[in-house]
Short mmCIF file of C-alpha atoms in Angstrom, two decimals:
data_model
loop_
_atom_site.label_atom_id
_atom_site.label_comp_id
_atom_site.label_asym_id
_atom_site.label_seq_id
_atom_site.Cartn_x
_atom_site.Cartn_y
_atom_site.Cartn_z
CA UNK A 76 74.84 77.33 78.68
CA UNK A 77 73.86 78.56 82.35
CA UNK A 78 75.31 79.04 85.41
CA UNK A 79 74.64 75.57 86.83
CA UNK A 80 75.86 73.98 83.89
CA UNK A 81 79.76 75.26 84.51
CA UNK A 82 81.42 72.26 85.50
CA UNK A 83 84.84 71.13 86.02
CA UNK A 84 85.61 69.70 82.20
CA UNK A 85 84.65 73.78 81.12
CA UNK A 86 87.17 75.37 83.52
CA UNK A 87 90.06 72.55 82.22
CA UNK A 88 89.17 73.65 78.78
CA UNK A 89 89.74 77.16 80.11
CA UNK A 90 93.15 76.32 81.66
CA UNK A 91 94.46 75.13 78.27
CA UNK A 92 93.32 77.99 76.62
CA UNK A 93 90.08 77.60 74.56
CA UNK A 94 88.47 80.57 73.74
CA UNK A 95 84.72 79.14 73.59
CA UNK A 96 85.09 77.58 76.65
CA UNK A 97 86.31 80.94 77.83
CA UNK A 98 83.42 82.41 75.61
CA UNK A 99 80.71 80.16 77.45
CA UNK A 100 81.78 80.75 81.02
CA UNK A 101 81.64 84.84 80.24
CA UNK A 102 78.28 84.34 78.51
CA UNK A 103 76.81 82.16 81.64
CA UNK A 104 78.46 84.85 84.16
CA UNK A 105 78.36 87.94 82.39
CA UNK A 106 74.75 89.00 83.54
CA UNK A 107 74.68 88.08 87.16
CA UNK A 108 77.92 89.40 87.74
CA UNK A 109 77.18 93.04 85.60
CA UNK A 110 74.23 92.53 88.40
CA UNK A 111 75.96 92.58 91.32
CA UNK A 112 78.62 95.42 90.30
CA UNK A 113 75.73 97.80 89.74
CA UNK A 114 73.91 96.73 93.19
CA UNK A 115 77.73 98.52 94.68
CA UNK A 116 78.36 101.26 92.17
CA UNK A 117 75.19 102.14 90.71
CA UNK A 118 76.63 102.43 87.31
CA UNK A 119 75.96 100.36 84.72
CA UNK A 120 78.82 101.51 82.71
CA UNK A 121 81.25 101.42 85.47
CA UNK A 122 79.92 98.17 86.14
CA UNK A 123 80.56 96.87 83.13
CA UNK A 124 84.05 97.61 82.84
CA UNK A 125 85.02 96.27 86.54
CA UNK A 126 83.40 92.97 85.26
CA UNK A 127 85.16 92.74 81.96
CA UNK A 128 88.46 93.54 83.70
CA UNK A 129 87.41 90.62 85.93
CA UNK A 130 87.00 88.51 82.64
CA UNK A 131 90.11 89.88 81.16
CA UNK A 132 92.26 89.23 84.53
CA UNK A 133 90.97 85.48 84.54
CA UNK A 134 91.71 84.74 80.44
CA UNK A 135 95.53 86.32 81.55
CA UNK A 136 95.60 83.56 84.38
CA UNK A 137 93.41 80.81 82.90
CA UNK A 138 96.43 78.41 83.68
CA UNK A 139 95.63 79.05 87.47
CA UNK A 140 91.76 79.15 87.19
CA UNK A 141 90.21 76.19 89.48
CA UNK A 142 86.71 74.70 90.07
CA UNK A 143 84.27 75.74 91.55
CA UNK A 144 84.32 79.32 89.86
CA UNK A 145 80.99 80.27 91.29
CA UNK A 146 82.24 82.14 94.54
CA UNK A 147 85.61 83.01 93.20
CA UNK A 148 84.02 85.27 90.41
CA UNK A 149 81.67 86.48 92.81
CA UNK A 150 84.44 87.72 94.92
CA UNK A 151 86.28 89.12 91.96
CA UNK A 152 83.63 91.61 90.97
CA UNK A 153 83.38 92.73 94.81
CA UNK A 154 86.94 93.71 94.68
CA UNK A 155 87.06 95.00 91.53
CA UNK A 156 83.98 96.76 92.83
CA UNK A 157 86.02 98.34 95.79
CA UNK A 158 89.08 99.01 94.32
CA UNK A 159 87.04 101.01 91.94
CA UNK A 160 85.55 103.07 94.76
CA UNK A 161 88.65 103.58 96.36
CA UNK A 162 90.04 105.13 93.33
CA UNK A 163 87.52 107.50 92.89
CA UNK A 164 87.26 108.24 96.50
CA UNK A 165 91.27 109.50 96.35
CA UNK A 166 90.71 111.03 93.34
CA UNK A 167 87.81 112.86 94.59
CA UNK A 168 89.80 113.91 97.50
CA UNK A 169 92.96 115.32 95.32
CA UNK A 170 90.84 117.34 93.02
CA UNK A 171 88.88 119.06 95.69
CA UNK A 172 92.21 119.71 97.61
CA UNK A 173 93.71 121.51 94.56
CA UNK A 174 90.47 123.48 94.05
CA UNK A 175 90.46 124.79 97.47
CA UNK A 176 93.88 125.94 97.48
CA UNK A 177 93.21 127.80 94.16
CA UNK A 178 90.21 129.48 95.69
CA UNK A 179 92.35 130.52 98.71
CA UNK A 180 94.52 132.20 96.24
CA UNK A 181 92.20 133.62 94.88
CA UNK A 182 90.95 135.43 97.89
CA UNK A 183 94.37 136.16 98.84
CA UNK A 184 95.32 137.92 95.87
CA UNK A 185 92.01 140.11 96.12
CA UNK A 186 92.49 140.87 99.52
CA UNK A 187 95.99 141.58 99.33
CA UNK A 188 96.48 143.67 96.41
CA UNK A 189 96.12 147.38 97.88
CA UNK A 190 99.54 148.54 95.81
CA UNK A 191 99.14 148.98 91.93
CA UNK A 192 102.38 147.40 90.91
CA UNK A 193 101.16 144.23 92.45
CA UNK A 194 97.97 144.56 90.81
CA UNK A 195 99.59 144.91 87.33
CA UNK A 196 101.81 141.82 88.47
CA UNK A 197 98.98 139.93 89.28
CA UNK A 198 97.27 140.95 86.00
CA UNK A 199 100.19 139.58 84.10
CA UNK A 200 100.34 136.37 85.99
CA UNK A 201 96.84 135.61 85.70
CA UNK A 202 97.60 136.61 81.55
CA UNK A 203 99.98 134.12 81.70
CA UNK A 204 97.76 131.32 83.43
CA UNK A 205 95.33 132.18 81.28
CA UNK A 206 97.58 131.25 78.03
CA UNK A 207 98.34 127.96 79.69
CA UNK A 208 95.05 127.12 80.34
CA UNK A 209 94.09 128.25 76.77
CA UNK A 210 96.95 125.78 75.52
CA UNK A 211 95.26 122.78 76.73
CA UNK A 212 93.54 120.43 74.63
CA UNK A 213 90.39 121.32 73.94
CA UNK A 214 87.95 118.73 76.20
CA UNK A 215 90.59 118.93 78.99
CA UNK A 216 90.37 122.90 78.52
CA UNK A 217 86.51 122.79 78.65
CA UNK A 218 86.57 120.44 81.72
CA UNK A 219 88.87 122.38 83.70
CA UNK A 220 87.45 125.63 83.15
CA UNK A 221 84.08 124.01 84.09
CA UNK A 222 85.42 122.86 87.16
CA UNK A 223 87.32 125.51 88.35
CA UNK A 224 86.04 128.40 87.04
CA UNK A 225 82.64 127.48 87.05
CA UNK A 226 82.15 125.53 89.97
CA UNK A 227 80.53 122.33 88.30
CA UNK A 228 80.71 119.39 90.05
CA UNK A 229 82.67 116.26 87.93
CA UNK A 230 79.24 114.79 88.01
CA UNK A 231 77.76 118.10 86.46
CA UNK A 232 80.28 118.40 84.06
CA UNK A 233 80.16 114.42 83.12
CA UNK A 234 76.33 115.03 82.55
CA UNK A 235 76.64 118.31 80.48
CA UNK A 236 79.74 116.76 78.16
CA UNK A 237 78.04 113.32 77.97
CA UNK A 238 80.82 111.66 79.58
CA UNK A 239 82.11 109.35 82.56
CA UNK A 240 82.74 110.87 86.01
CA UNK A 241 86.03 108.94 86.17
CA UNK A 242 86.89 110.58 82.75
CA UNK A 243 86.03 113.89 83.77
CA UNK A 244 88.41 113.36 86.78
CA UNK A 245 91.15 112.27 85.07
CA UNK A 246 90.87 115.68 82.51
CA UNK A 247 90.97 117.55 85.44
CA UNK A 248 94.02 115.57 86.88
CA UNK A 249 95.92 115.67 83.24
CA UNK A 250 94.73 119.50 83.11
CA UNK A 251 96.55 120.30 86.47
CA UNK A 252 99.72 117.90 85.80
CA UNK A 253 100.33 120.33 82.64
CA UNK A 254 99.88 123.53 83.98
CA UNK A 255 102.07 122.53 86.83
CA UNK A 256 104.33 122.05 84.13
CA UNK A 257 103.62 124.76 82.09
CA UNK A 258 103.74 127.36 84.85
CA UNK A 259 106.55 125.86 86.82
CA UNK A 260 108.45 129.17 86.75
CA UNK A 261 105.75 130.69 88.68
CA UNK A 262 107.07 129.22 92.17
CA UNK A 263 104.56 130.51 94.39
CA UNK A 264 101.67 129.32 92.35
CA UNK A 265 103.46 126.12 92.23
CA UNK A 266 102.74 126.15 96.39
CA UNK A 267 98.45 126.47 95.39
CA UNK A 268 98.51 124.32 92.50
#
């Protein structure tokens, strides 16, 4: 079945819960909607996820699906793409902010450690931070170290580790959240992390 053959009777069958009818709609529109998503996102894997989410939402709300569906499906994919772009932009700005704060903290420590006792305290704190980082799950730790210590971008890490960029960003956020919990007794660090 192709897009032109989608009729009101098929939509009625979907409203009634027919998985076969839903499958026909999916097969007819999947490639078309995926092409639209790729146009906006430039990433076939993320585009496939967006289109799958659209169809999943349609199935959950199948009783309210109305004919004609063509414009509705296109708009749903466009909205899904916009939501993805917004979420990635927000996540990236949070990650960049944390990265800048950590670098600023490191620079302040280097500049303001002329006293040996401060140096010893800093080394102890540094050891505690390294221990906390080493206790992270291996993938999370690798991503965190590559991002904060090696200064690699989320895109570079994703390519090296064969992960999605969104997965890398989530791993960085998870690492920061875990470190905040583990290092909460280091009050001055919490200000920077």
